[in-house]
Amino acid sequence: MRSIIFFLLAGLCWTEAADWSYEGNHGPQNWPGLCRSGKKQSPIDIASDAAINTDLGALKFVRYDFAFSGMIKNTGHTVQITLTGVPINLMGGGLPTTYVLEQIHIHWSAEHIIDGVRDPMEFHFVHYDKEFENATSASKYPKGIAVLAVLFELSDKDNEDLHHIIKAAKLVSNWVGPSMAEIDSKVIPSLLLPKDRSTFYRYEGSLTTPGCQESVIWTVLTEKLPVSESQMKILKNVMSSDGNIKSNYRPIQELGSRDVYHHIEGYSSSSAVESSLLITVLSFLIVKLITI
């Protein structure tokens, strides 16, 4: 029988969890430091029409198709998944180096918005530069962290690939200090990604929790995955020291002078210019024919 492990770290974890929250006096409006003063903060509202179309190259998911033993932890702010085994790497797609997956966590509702639409859920796959020991040390340096974001949209049916994760989340929902449980089935990370990974948005930003270090290369996949209302209900019943975590997303931050890139496989700027010129010429000819 797989056991649930409860860690009762009296005092320390209760204090840390109370340092910040998603509402009330410790909510995002009162998060300190870079969270308030930074100029490259996340999440953002991605305007698809304003994004710069380009081909950054294909993302490479190394060992994402392996099956891993996993643990899920209720941190008091989210549920976080860690996998045990050989390193899982993310590279390519315009990333400057190879990044190592440290953990996956969930936000409900989604943190990133596309064209003003907020989806019900967003997974964050948190990777750190392979030159560092972990994400904590890597977050102190520019581009030290690469976060892959996957958005979910509501469906009438359960997402079966989420079944064991949602089941484990339910086990740790009653937060008494941090609580942790073993996921009762192997986790294959690639099943938590959309099949079509040929398009994504890319920008430079920050962690979305205190201290909001501006060390993150963000990759937001365009294709979305399904999640049902019943699965979302279980997440919304996850507890913290303040009660149910009904939502755990940070409000949208100003884009400022940053660029957002839209990777489109095979995109060519010269082809786009030629296409635009062709449309212009055809429009001119049509107008001439109409006026004859």
PDB file of C-alpha atoms in Angstrom:
ATOM      1  CA  MET A   1       0.000   0.000   0.000  1.00  0.00           C
ATOM      2  CA  ARG A   2       1.410   3.341  -1.038  1.00  0.00           C
ATOM      3  CA  SER A   3       1.725   5.654   1.898  1.00  0.00           C
ATOM      4  CA  ILE A   4       0.968   9.307   2.368  1.00  0.00           C
ATOM      5  CA  ILE A   5       3.736  11.138   4.122  1.00  0.00           C
ATOM      6  CA  PHE A   6       2.862  14.110   6.283  1.00  0.00           C
ATOM      7  CA  PHE A   7       5.609  16.447   7.398  1.00  0.00           C
ATOM      8  CA  LEU A   8       4.743  18.478  10.476  1.00  0.00           C
ATOM      9  CA  LEU A   9       7.325  21.221  10.527  1.00  0.00           C
ATOM     10  CA  ALA A  10       5.784  23.313  13.251  1.00  0.00           C
ATOM     11  CA  GLY A  11       6.462  27.013  13.131  1.00  0.00           C
ATOM     12  CA  LEU A  12       8.914  27.308  10.229  1.00  0.00           C
ATOM     13  CA  CYS A  13       6.647  26.303   7.339  1.00  0.00           C
ATOM     14  CA  TRP A  14       3.627  28.003   8.833  1.00  0.00           C
ATOM     15  CA  THR A  15       5.631  31.212   9.041  1.00  0.00           C
ATOM     16  CA  GLU A  16       6.968  30.874   5.489  1.00  0.00           C
ATOM     17  CA  ALA A  17       3.491  30.193   4.122  1.00  0.00           C
ATOM     18  CA  ALA A  18       2.160  33.258   5.930  1.00  0.00           C
ATOM     19  CA  ASP A  19       4.860  35.512   4.455  1.00  0.00           C
ATOM     20  CA  TRP A  20       2.912  35.871   1.226  1.00  0.00           C
ATOM     21  CA  SER A  21      -0.379  34.771  -0.269  1.00  0.00           C
ATOM     22  CA  TYR A  22      -2.665  35.444  -3.210  1.00  0.00           C
ATOM     23  CA  GLU A  23      -5.126  37.623  -1.312  1.00  0.00           C
ATOM     24  CA  GLY A  24      -5.455  39.812   1.757  1.00  0.00           C
ATOM     25  CA  ASN A  25      -2.706  41.781   3.486  1.00  0.00           C
ATOM     26  CA  HIS A  26      -0.002  39.440   2.154  1.00  0.00           C
ATOM     27  CA  GLY A  27      -1.401  39.442  -1.389  1.00  0.00           C
ATOM     28  CA  PRO A  28       0.411  40.366  -4.642  1.00  0.00           C
ATOM     29  CA  GLN A  29      -0.135  44.093  -4.179  1.00  0.00           C
ATOM     30  CA  ASN A  30       2.073  43.908  -1.075  1.00  0.00           C
ATOM     31  CA  TRP A  31       4.760  41.519  -2.282  1.00  0.00           C
ATOM     32  CA  PRO A  32       8.097  43.250  -1.616  1.00  0.00           C
ATOM     33  CA  GLY A  33      11.317  43.918  -3.523  1.00  0.00           C
ATOM     34  CA  LEU A  34      11.508  43.131  -7.231  1.00  0.00           C
ATOM     35  CA  CYS A  35       7.877  42.002  -7.170  1.00  0.00           C
ATOM     36  CA  ARG A  36       7.020  45.678  -6.806  1.00  0.00           C
ATOM     37  CA  SER A  37       9.967  47.484  -8.434  1.00  0.00           C
ATOM     38  CA  GLY A  38      11.029  45.120 -11.243  1.00  0.00           C
ATOM     39  CA  LYS A  39      10.719  46.044 -14.923  1.00  0.00           C
ATOM     40  CA  LYS A  40      10.665  42.501 -16.365  1.00  0.00           C
ATOM     41  CA  GLN A  41       7.938  40.891 -14.296  1.00  0.00           C
ATOM     42  CA  SER A  42       5.667  37.955 -15.116  1.00  0.00           C
ATOM     43  CA  PRO A  43       3.018  36.904 -16.010  1.00  0.00           C
ATOM     44  CA  ILE A  44       1.918  39.050 -18.958  1.00  0.00           C
ATOM     45  CA  ASP A  45      -1.009  39.386 -21.328  1.00  0.00           C
ATOM     46  CA  ILE A  46       0.317  38.117 -24.667  1.00  0.00           C
ATOM     47  CA  ALA A  47      -1.138  40.037 -27.608  1.00  0.00           C
ATOM     48  CA  SER A  48      -0.789  37.655 -30.529  1.00  0.00           C
ATOM     49  CA  ASP A  49      -0.997  40.432 -33.145  1.00  0.00           C
ATOM     50  CA  ALA A  50       1.871  42.329 -31.509  1.00  0.00           C
ATOM     51  CA  ALA A  51       4.171  39.313 -31.126  1.00  0.00           C
ATOM     52  CA  ILE A  52       7.151  39.112 -33.477  1.00  0.00           C
ATOM     53  CA  ASN A  53       6.831  36.080 -35.750  1.00  0.00           C
ATOM     54  CA  THR A  54      10.056  34.129 -36.120  1.00  0.00           C
ATOM     55  CA  ASP A  55      11.524  30.632 -36.307  1.00  0.00           C
ATOM     56  CA  LEU A  56      13.563  30.021 -33.146  1.00  0.00           C
ATOM     57  CA  GLY A  57      14.126  26.361 -33.944  1.00  0.00           C
ATOM     58  CA  ALA A  58      12.383  23.337 -32.489  1.00  0.00           C
ATOM     59  CA  LEU A  59      12.353  22.696 -28.760  1.00  0.00           C
ATOM     60  CA  LYS A  60      14.099  19.473 -27.760  1.00  0.00           C
ATOM     61  CA  PHE A  61      12.554  17.478 -24.911  1.00  0.00           C
ATOM     62  CA  VAL A  62      15.158  15.043 -23.597  1.00  0.00           C
ATOM     63  CA  ARG A  63      13.791  12.090 -21.596  1.00  0.00           C
ATOM     64  CA  TYR A  64      10.365  13.722 -21.405  1.00  0.00           C
ATOM     65  CA  ASP A  65       9.002  10.437 -22.766  1.00  0.00           C
ATOM     66  CA  PHE A  66      10.498   8.351 -19.924  1.00  0.00           C
ATOM     67  CA  ALA A  67       8.335   7.069 -17.060  1.00  0.00           C
ATOM     68  CA  PHE A  68       9.290   8.449 -13.632  1.00  0.00           C
ATOM     69  CA  SER A  69       8.308   7.856 -10.034  1.00  0.00           C
ATOM     70  CA  GLY A  70       6.839  11.049  -8.648  1.00  0.00           C
ATOM     71  CA  MET A  71       5.885  12.791  -5.423  1.00  0.00           C
ATOM     72  CA  ILE A  72       3.342  15.559  -5.035  1.00  0.00           C
ATOM     73  CA  LYS A  73       3.574  18.224  -2.334  1.00  0.00           C
ATOM     74  CA  ASN A  74       1.079  20.744  -1.059  1.00  0.00           C
ATOM     75  CA  THR A  75       3.291  23.778  -0.415  1.00  0.00           C
ATOM     76  CA  GLY A  76       0.479  25.923   0.962  1.00  0.00           C
ATOM     77  CA  HIS A  77       0.522  27.913  -2.297  1.00  0.00           C
ATOM     78  CA  THR A  78       0.228  25.200  -4.948  1.00  0.00           C
ATOM     79  CA  VAL A  79       0.717  21.498  -5.552  1.00  0.00           C
ATOM     80  CA  GLN A  80       4.205  20.690  -6.767  1.00  0.00           C
ATOM     81  CA  ILE A  81       5.388  17.544  -8.542  1.00  0.00           C
ATOM     82  CA  THR A  82       8.961  16.236  -8.362  1.00  0.00           C
ATOM     83  CA  LEU A  83      10.193  13.283 -10.398  1.00  0.00           C
ATOM     84  CA  THR A  84      12.925  10.804  -9.476  1.00  0.00           C
ATOM     85  CA  GLY A  85      15.464   9.342 -11.895  1.00  0.00           C
ATOM     86  CA  VAL A  86      17.758  10.456 -14.696  1.00  0.00           C
ATOM     87  CA  PRO A  87      17.853  14.189 -15.567  1.00  0.00           C
ATOM     88  CA  ILE A  88      15.066  15.537 -17.767  1.00  0.00           C
ATOM     89  CA  ASN A  89      16.351  18.253 -20.093  1.00  0.00           C
ATOM     90  CA  LEU A  90      14.952  21.065 -22.221  1.00  0.00           C
ATOM     91  CA  MET A  91      17.026  22.656 -24.987  1.00  0.00           C
ATOM     92  CA  GLY A  92      16.755  24.159 -28.466  1.00  0.00           C
ATOM     93  CA  GLY A  93      13.990  26.565 -29.430  1.00  0.00           C
ATOM     94  CA  GLY A  94      16.315  29.553 -29.067  1.00  0.00           C
ATOM     95  CA  LEU A  95      17.333  28.660 -25.499  1.00  0.00           C
ATOM     96  CA  PRO A  96      20.979  29.607 -24.784  1.00  0.00           C
ATOM     97  CA  THR A  97      21.907  26.344 -23.037  1.00  0.00           C
ATOM     98  CA  THR A  98      20.567  23.048 -21.693  1.00  0.00           C
ATOM     99  CA  TYR A  99      18.134  23.273 -18.783  1.00  0.00           C
ATOM    100  CA  VAL A 100      17.303  20.600 -16.202  1.00  0.00           C
ATOM    101  CA  LEU A 101      13.734  20.019 -14.989  1.00  0.00           C
ATOM    102  CA  GLU A 102      13.469  20.534 -11.221  1.00  0.00           C
ATOM    103  CA  GLN A 103       9.729  20.501 -10.598  1.00  0.00           C
ATOM    104  CA  ILE A 104       6.276  20.992 -12.068  1.00  0.00           C
ATOM    105  CA  HIS A 105       3.602  23.014 -10.320  1.00  0.00           C
ATOM    106  CA  ILE A 106       0.057  24.128 -11.063  1.00  0.00           C
ATOM    107  CA  HIS A 107      -1.747  27.478 -11.146  1.00  0.00           C
ATOM    108  CA  TRP A 108      -5.517  27.807 -11.148  1.00  0.00           C
ATOM    109  CA  SER A 109      -6.620  29.944 -12.947  1.00  0.00           C
ATOM    110  CA  ALA A 110      -3.882  30.402 -15.561  1.00  0.00           C
ATOM    111  CA  GLU A 111      -1.294  33.100 -14.965  1.00  0.00           C
ATOM    112  CA  HIS A 112      -0.535  34.018 -18.581  1.00  0.00           C
ATOM    113  CA  ILE A 113      -3.320  35.528 -20.648  1.00  0.00           C
ATOM    114  CA  ILE A 114      -3.431  35.369 -24.445  1.00  0.00           C
ATOM    115  CA  ASP A 115      -5.417  38.113 -26.171  1.00  0.00           C
ATOM    116  CA  GLY A 116      -7.242  38.891 -22.950  1.00  0.00           C
ATOM    117  CA  VAL A 117      -8.401  35.307 -22.336  1.00  0.00           C
ATOM    118  CA  ARG A 118      -7.549  33.657 -19.012  1.00  0.00           C
ATOM    119  CA  ASP A 119      -7.729  29.867 -19.102  1.00  0.00           C
ATOM    120  CA  PRO A 120      -8.692  27.765 -16.053  1.00  0.00           C
ATOM    121  CA  MET A 121      -5.277  26.212 -15.443  1.00  0.00           C
ATOM    122  CA  GLU A 122      -1.564  26.506 -16.237  1.00  0.00           C
ATOM    123  CA  PHE A 123       1.263  24.030 -15.599  1.00  0.00           C
ATOM    124  CA  HIS A 124       4.780  25.371 -15.032  1.00  0.00           C
ATOM    125  CA  PHE A 125       7.707  23.089 -15.849  1.00  0.00           C
ATOM    126  CA  VAL A 126      10.574  24.768 -13.975  1.00  0.00           C
ATOM    127  CA  HIS A 127      14.063  24.136 -15.391  1.00  0.00           C
ATOM    128  CA  TYR A 128      17.454  25.491 -14.339  1.00  0.00           C
ATOM    129  CA  ASP A 129      20.680  26.046 -16.288  1.00  0.00           C
ATOM    130  CA  LYS A 130      22.729  22.833 -16.130  1.00  0.00           C
ATOM    131  CA  GLU A 131      25.750  24.835 -14.907  1.00  0.00           C
ATOM    132  CA  PHE A 132      24.020  25.344 -11.550  1.00  0.00           C
ATOM    133  CA  GLU A 133      23.114  22.984  -8.745  1.00  0.00           C
ATOM    134  CA  ASN A 134      19.413  23.821  -8.596  1.00  0.00           C
ATOM    135  CA  ALA A 135      16.779  26.419  -9.455  1.00  0.00           C
ATOM    136  CA  THR A 136      17.429  28.444  -6.300  1.00  0.00           C
ATOM    137  CA  SER A 137      21.056  29.118  -7.230  1.00  0.00           C
ATOM    138  CA  ALA A 138      20.272  29.544 -10.939  1.00  0.00           C
ATOM    139  CA  SER A 139      17.575  32.139 -10.208  1.00  0.00           C
ATOM    140  CA  LYS A 140      20.258  34.591  -9.100  1.00  0.00           C
ATOM    141  CA  TYR A 141      21.573  34.891 -12.656  1.00  0.00           C
ATOM    142  CA  PRO A 142      20.122  36.214 -15.942  1.00  0.00           C
ATOM    143  CA  LYS A 143      18.528  33.423 -17.984  1.00  0.00           C
ATOM    144  CA  GLY A 144      19.303  30.976 -15.195  1.00  0.00           C
ATOM    145  CA  ILE A 145      15.741  29.615 -15.262  1.00  0.00           C
ATOM    146  CA  ALA A 146      13.640  28.349 -18.175  1.00  0.00           C
ATOM    147  CA  VAL A 147       9.955  27.841 -17.449  1.00  0.00           C
ATOM    148  CA  LEU A 148       7.753  25.992 -19.911  1.00  0.00           C
ATOM    149  CA  ALA A 149       4.096  26.979 -19.507  1.00  0.00           C
ATOM    150  CA  VAL A 150       1.214  24.776 -20.653  1.00  0.00           C
ATOM    151  CA  LEU A 151      -2.312  26.187 -20.730  1.00  0.00           C
ATOM    152  CA  PHE A 152      -5.487  24.154 -20.189  1.00  0.00           C
ATOM    153  CA  GLU A 153      -9.013  24.853 -21.426  1.00  0.00           C
ATOM    154  CA  LEU A 154     -12.273  23.481 -20.041  1.00  0.00           C
ATOM    155  CA  SER A 155     -13.596  20.215 -21.410  1.00  0.00           C
ATOM    156  CA  ASP A 156     -16.730  18.158 -20.778  1.00  0.00           C
ATOM    157  CA  LYS A 157     -14.552  15.113 -20.131  1.00  0.00           C
ATOM    158  CA  ASP A 158     -11.775  14.413 -17.641  1.00  0.00           C
ATOM    159  CA  ASN A 159      -8.232  14.538 -18.980  1.00  0.00           C
ATOM    160  CA  GLU A 160      -7.131  10.957 -18.316  1.00  0.00           C
ATOM    161  CA  ASP A 161      -3.452  11.942 -18.454  1.00  0.00           C
ATOM    162  CA  LEU A 162      -4.060  14.075 -15.348  1.00  0.00           C
ATOM    163  CA  HIS A 163      -5.906  11.361 -13.433  1.00  0.00           C
ATOM    164  CA  HIS A 164      -3.106  10.193 -11.129  1.00  0.00           C
ATOM    165  CA  ILE A 165      -1.856  13.744 -10.491  1.00  0.00           C
ATOM    166  CA  ILE A 166      -5.324  15.011  -9.571  1.00  0.00           C
ATOM    167  CA  LYS A 167      -5.856  11.926  -7.397  1.00  0.00           C
ATOM    168  CA  ALA A 168      -2.587  12.627  -5.554  1.00  0.00           C
ATOM    169  CA  ALA A 169      -3.498  16.317  -5.218  1.00  0.00           C
ATOM    170  CA  LYS A 170      -6.665  15.257  -3.428  1.00  0.00           C
ATOM    171  CA  LEU A 171      -4.611  13.189  -0.974  1.00  0.00           C
ATOM    172  CA  VAL A 172      -2.522  16.204   0.066  1.00  0.00           C
ATOM    173  CA  SER A 173      -5.347  18.744  -0.020  1.00  0.00           C
ATOM    174  CA  ASN A 174      -5.718  18.986   3.789  1.00  0.00           C
ATOM    175  CA  TRP A 175      -2.658  21.116   4.508  1.00  0.00           C
ATOM    176  CA  VAL A 176      -1.087  20.528   7.938  1.00  0.00           C
ATOM    177  CA  GLY A 177       2.303  22.047   7.413  1.00  0.00           C
ATOM    178  CA  PRO A 178       3.524  20.796   4.024  1.00  0.00           C
ATOM    179  CA  SER A 179       2.028  17.428   3.100  1.00  0.00           C
ATOM    180  CA  MET A 180       3.401  15.013   0.522  1.00  0.00           C
ATOM    181  CA  ALA A 181       2.178  11.863  -1.210  1.00  0.00           C
ATOM    182  CA  GLU A 182       3.556   9.401  -3.708  1.00  0.00           C
ATOM    183  CA  ILE A 183       1.841   9.477  -7.100  1.00  0.00           C
ATOM    184  CA  ASP A 184       0.467   5.962  -7.537  1.00  0.00           C
ATOM    185  CA  SER A 185       1.465   5.615 -11.187  1.00  0.00           C
ATOM    186  CA  LYS A 186       4.547   6.449 -13.227  1.00  0.00           C
ATOM    187  CA  VAL A 187       4.566   9.999 -14.617  1.00  0.00           C
ATOM    188  CA  ILE A 188       5.487  10.514 -18.277  1.00  0.00           C
ATOM    189  CA  PRO A 189       6.146  14.276 -18.646  1.00  0.00           C
ATOM    190  CA  SER A 190       5.447  14.320 -22.392  1.00  0.00           C
ATOM    191  CA  LEU A 191       1.825  13.330 -21.687  1.00  0.00           C
ATOM    192  CA  LEU A 192       1.458  16.603 -19.785  1.00  0.00           C
ATOM    193  CA  LEU A 193       2.393  18.541 -22.929  1.00  0.00           C
ATOM    194  CA  PRO A 194       0.296  19.145 -26.056  1.00  0.00           C
ATOM    195  CA  LYS A 195       1.226  16.943 -28.998  1.00  0.00           C
ATOM    196  CA  ASP A 196       1.757  19.987 -31.215  1.00  0.00           C
ATOM    197  CA  ARG A 197       4.767  21.904 -29.873  1.00  0.00           C
ATOM    198  CA  SER A 198       5.624  23.601 -33.147  1.00  0.00           C
ATOM    199  CA  THR A 199       4.417  27.033 -32.034  1.00  0.00           C
ATOM    200  CA  PHE A 200       5.058  28.916 -28.806  1.00  0.00           C
ATOM    201  CA  TYR A 201       5.508  32.389 -27.355  1.00  0.00           C
ATOM    202  CA  ARG A 202       8.847  33.468 -25.897  1.00  0.00           C
ATOM    203  CA  TYR A 203       9.808  36.412 -23.705  1.00  0.00           C
ATOM    204  CA  GLU A 204      12.122  37.288 -20.817  1.00  0.00           C
ATOM    205  CA  GLY A 205      10.537  37.743 -17.420  1.00  0.00           C
ATOM    206  CA  SER A 206      10.501  36.716 -13.792  1.00  0.00           C
ATOM    207  CA  LEU A 207       9.390  34.140 -11.306  1.00  0.00           C
ATOM    208  CA  THR A 208       5.711  34.714 -10.493  1.00  0.00           C
ATOM    209  CA  THR A 209       6.154  34.232  -6.745  1.00  0.00           C
ATOM    210  CA  PRO A 210       8.291  36.157  -4.234  1.00  0.00           C
ATOM    211  CA  GLY A 211      11.060  37.211  -4.658  1.00  0.00           C
ATOM    212  CA  CYS A 212      10.126  37.560  -8.365  1.00  0.00           C
ATOM    213  CA  GLN A 213      13.719  37.232  -9.626  1.00  0.00           C
ATOM    214  CA  GLU A 214      14.036  38.466 -13.214  1.00  0.00           C
ATOM    215  CA  SER A 215      15.993  35.441 -14.367  1.00  0.00           C
ATOM    216  CA  VAL A 216      13.417  33.528 -16.405  1.00  0.00           C
ATOM    217  CA  ILE A 217      13.190  32.671 -20.083  1.00  0.00           C
ATOM    218  CA  TRP A 218       9.495  31.978 -20.587  1.00  0.00           C
ATOM    219  CA  THR A 219       8.153  29.567 -23.212  1.00  0.00           C
ATOM    220  CA  VAL A 220       4.341  29.513 -23.422  1.00  0.00           C
ATOM    221  CA  LEU A 221       3.086  26.745 -25.693  1.00  0.00           C
ATOM    222  CA  THR A 222       0.335  27.870 -28.068  1.00  0.00           C
ATOM    223  CA  GLU A 223      -1.556  24.571 -28.161  1.00  0.00           C
ATOM    224  CA  LYS A 224      -3.726  23.868 -25.100  1.00  0.00           C
ATOM    225  CA  LEU A 225      -4.749  20.732 -23.227  1.00  0.00           C
ATOM    226  CA  PRO A 226      -8.180  19.879 -21.779  1.00  0.00           C
ATOM    227  CA  VAL A 227      -9.221  19.780 -18.114  1.00  0.00           C
ATOM    228  CA  SER A 228     -12.690  19.137 -16.698  1.00  0.00           C
ATOM    229  CA  GLU A 229     -14.691  21.088 -14.131  1.00  0.00           C
ATOM    230  CA  SER A 230     -14.554  18.114 -11.747  1.00  0.00           C
ATOM    231  CA  GLN A 231     -10.760  18.019 -11.952  1.00  0.00           C
ATOM    232  CA  MET A 232     -10.576  21.770 -11.350  1.00  0.00           C
ATOM    233  CA  LYS A 233     -12.886  21.409  -8.339  1.00  0.00           C
ATOM    234  CA  ILE A 234     -10.380  19.100  -6.635  1.00  0.00           C
ATOM    235  CA  LEU A 235      -7.593  21.655  -7.074  1.00  0.00           C
ATOM    236  CA  LYS A 236      -9.776  24.460  -5.734  1.00  0.00           C
ATOM    237  CA  ASN A 237     -10.275  22.397  -2.561  1.00  0.00           C
ATOM    238  CA  VAL A 238      -6.533  22.227  -1.851  1.00  0.00           C
ATOM    239  CA  MET A 239      -5.949  23.874   1.528  1.00  0.00           C
ATOM    240  CA  SER A 240      -3.410  26.285   2.936  1.00  0.00           C
ATOM    241  CA  SER A 241      -3.134  27.671   6.466  1.00  0.00           C
ATOM    242  CA  ASP A 242      -5.710  30.307   5.398  1.00  0.00           C
ATOM    243  CA  GLY A 243      -8.271  27.872   4.001  1.00  0.00           C
ATOM    244  CA  ASN A 244      -9.032  26.726   0.452  1.00  0.00           C
ATOM    245  CA  ILE A 245      -6.702  27.944  -2.286  1.00  0.00           C
ATOM    246  CA  LYS A 246      -9.527  28.986  -4.581  1.00  0.00           C
ATOM    247  CA  SER A 247      -7.042  30.571  -6.996  1.00  0.00           C
ATOM    248  CA  ASN A 248      -3.278  30.982  -7.045  1.00  0.00           C
ATOM    249  CA  TYR A 249      -2.372  33.180  -9.973  1.00  0.00           C
ATOM    250  CA  ARG A 250      -0.443  36.439  -9.895  1.00  0.00           C
ATOM    251  CA  PRO A 251      -2.101  39.413 -11.642  1.00  0.00           C
ATOM    252  CA  ILE A 252      -0.844  40.489 -15.060  1.00  0.00           C
ATOM    253  CA  GLN A 253       2.308  42.629 -15.107  1.00  0.00           C
ATOM    254  CA  GLU A 254       3.294  45.439 -17.485  1.00  0.00           C
ATOM    255  CA  LEU A 255       5.174  44.292 -20.589  1.00  0.00           C
ATOM    256  CA  GLY A 256       7.060  47.590 -20.828  1.00  0.00           C
ATOM    257  CA  SER A 257       9.738  47.682 -23.535  1.00  0.00           C
ATOM    258  CA  ARG A 258      10.070  43.920 -23.809  1.00  0.00           C
ATOM    259  CA  ASP A 259       9.468  42.007 -27.030  1.00  0.00           C
ATOM    260  CA  VAL A 260       7.360  38.872 -27.243  1.00  0.00           C
ATOM    261  CA  TYR A 261       8.295  36.389 -29.963  1.00  0.00           C
ATOM    262  CA  HIS A 262       5.945  33.927 -31.616  1.00  0.00           C
ATOM    263  CA  HIS A 263       7.843  30.883 -32.805  1.00  0.00           C
ATOM    264  CA  ILE A 264       6.302  29.415 -35.942  1.00  0.00           C
ATOM    265  CA  GLU A 265       8.102  26.418 -37.369  1.00  0.00           C
ATOM    266  CA  GLY A 266       9.353  27.174 -40.884  1.00  0.00           C
ATOM    267  CA  TYR A 267       8.476  30.865 -40.671  1.00  0.00           C
ATOM    268  CA  SER A 268      10.492  33.106 -42.966  1.00  0.00           C
ATOM    269  CA  SER A 269      10.423  36.899 -42.747  1.00  0.00           C
ATOM    270  CA  SER A 270      11.254  37.149 -46.456  1.00  0.00           C
ATOM    271  CA  SER A 271       8.293  34.908 -47.295  1.00  0.00           C
ATOM    272  CA  ALA A 272       6.080  37.100 -45.137  1.00  0.00           C
ATOM    273  CA  VAL A 273       7.246  40.230 -46.981  1.00  0.00           C
ATOM    274  CA  GLU A 274       6.675  38.559 -50.357  1.00  0.00           C
ATOM    275  CA  SER A 275       3.204  37.477 -49.266  1.00  0.00           C
ATOM    276  CA  SER A 276       2.387  40.996 -48.095  1.00  0.00           C
ATOM    277  CA  LEU A 277       3.570  42.476 -51.416  1.00  0.00           C
ATOM    278  CA  LEU A 278       1.494  39.933 -53.327  1.00  0.00           C
ATOM    279  CA  ILE A 279      -1.623  40.848 -51.358  1.00  0.00           C
ATOM    280  CA  THR A 280      -0.952  44.545 -51.988  1.00  0.00           C
ATOM    281  CA  VAL A 281      -0.543  44.003 -55.743  1.00  0.00           C
ATOM    282  CA  LEU A 282      -3.668  41.843 -55.961  1.00  0.00           C
ATOM    283  CA  SER A 283      -5.662  44.430 -54.008  1.00  0.00           C
ATOM    284  CA  PHE A 284      -4.458  47.148 -56.390  1.00  0.00           C
ATOM    285  CA  LEU A 285      -5.436  45.091 -59.446  1.00  0.00           C
ATOM    286  CA  ILE A 286      -8.890  44.337 -58.031  1.00  0.00           C
ATOM    287  CA  VAL A 287      -9.496  48.026 -57.369  1.00  0.00           C
ATOM    288  CA  LYS A 288      -8.389  48.889 -60.927  1.00  0.00           C
ATOM    289  CA  LEU A 289     -10.732  46.260 -62.404  1.00  0.00           C
ATOM    290  CA  ILE A 290     -13.657  47.550 -60.358  1.00  0.00           C
ATOM    291  CA  THR A 291     -13.078  51.153 -61.481  1.00  0.00           C
ATOM    292  CA  ILE A 292     -12.779  50.325 -65.210  1.00  0.00           C
TER     293      ILE A 292
END
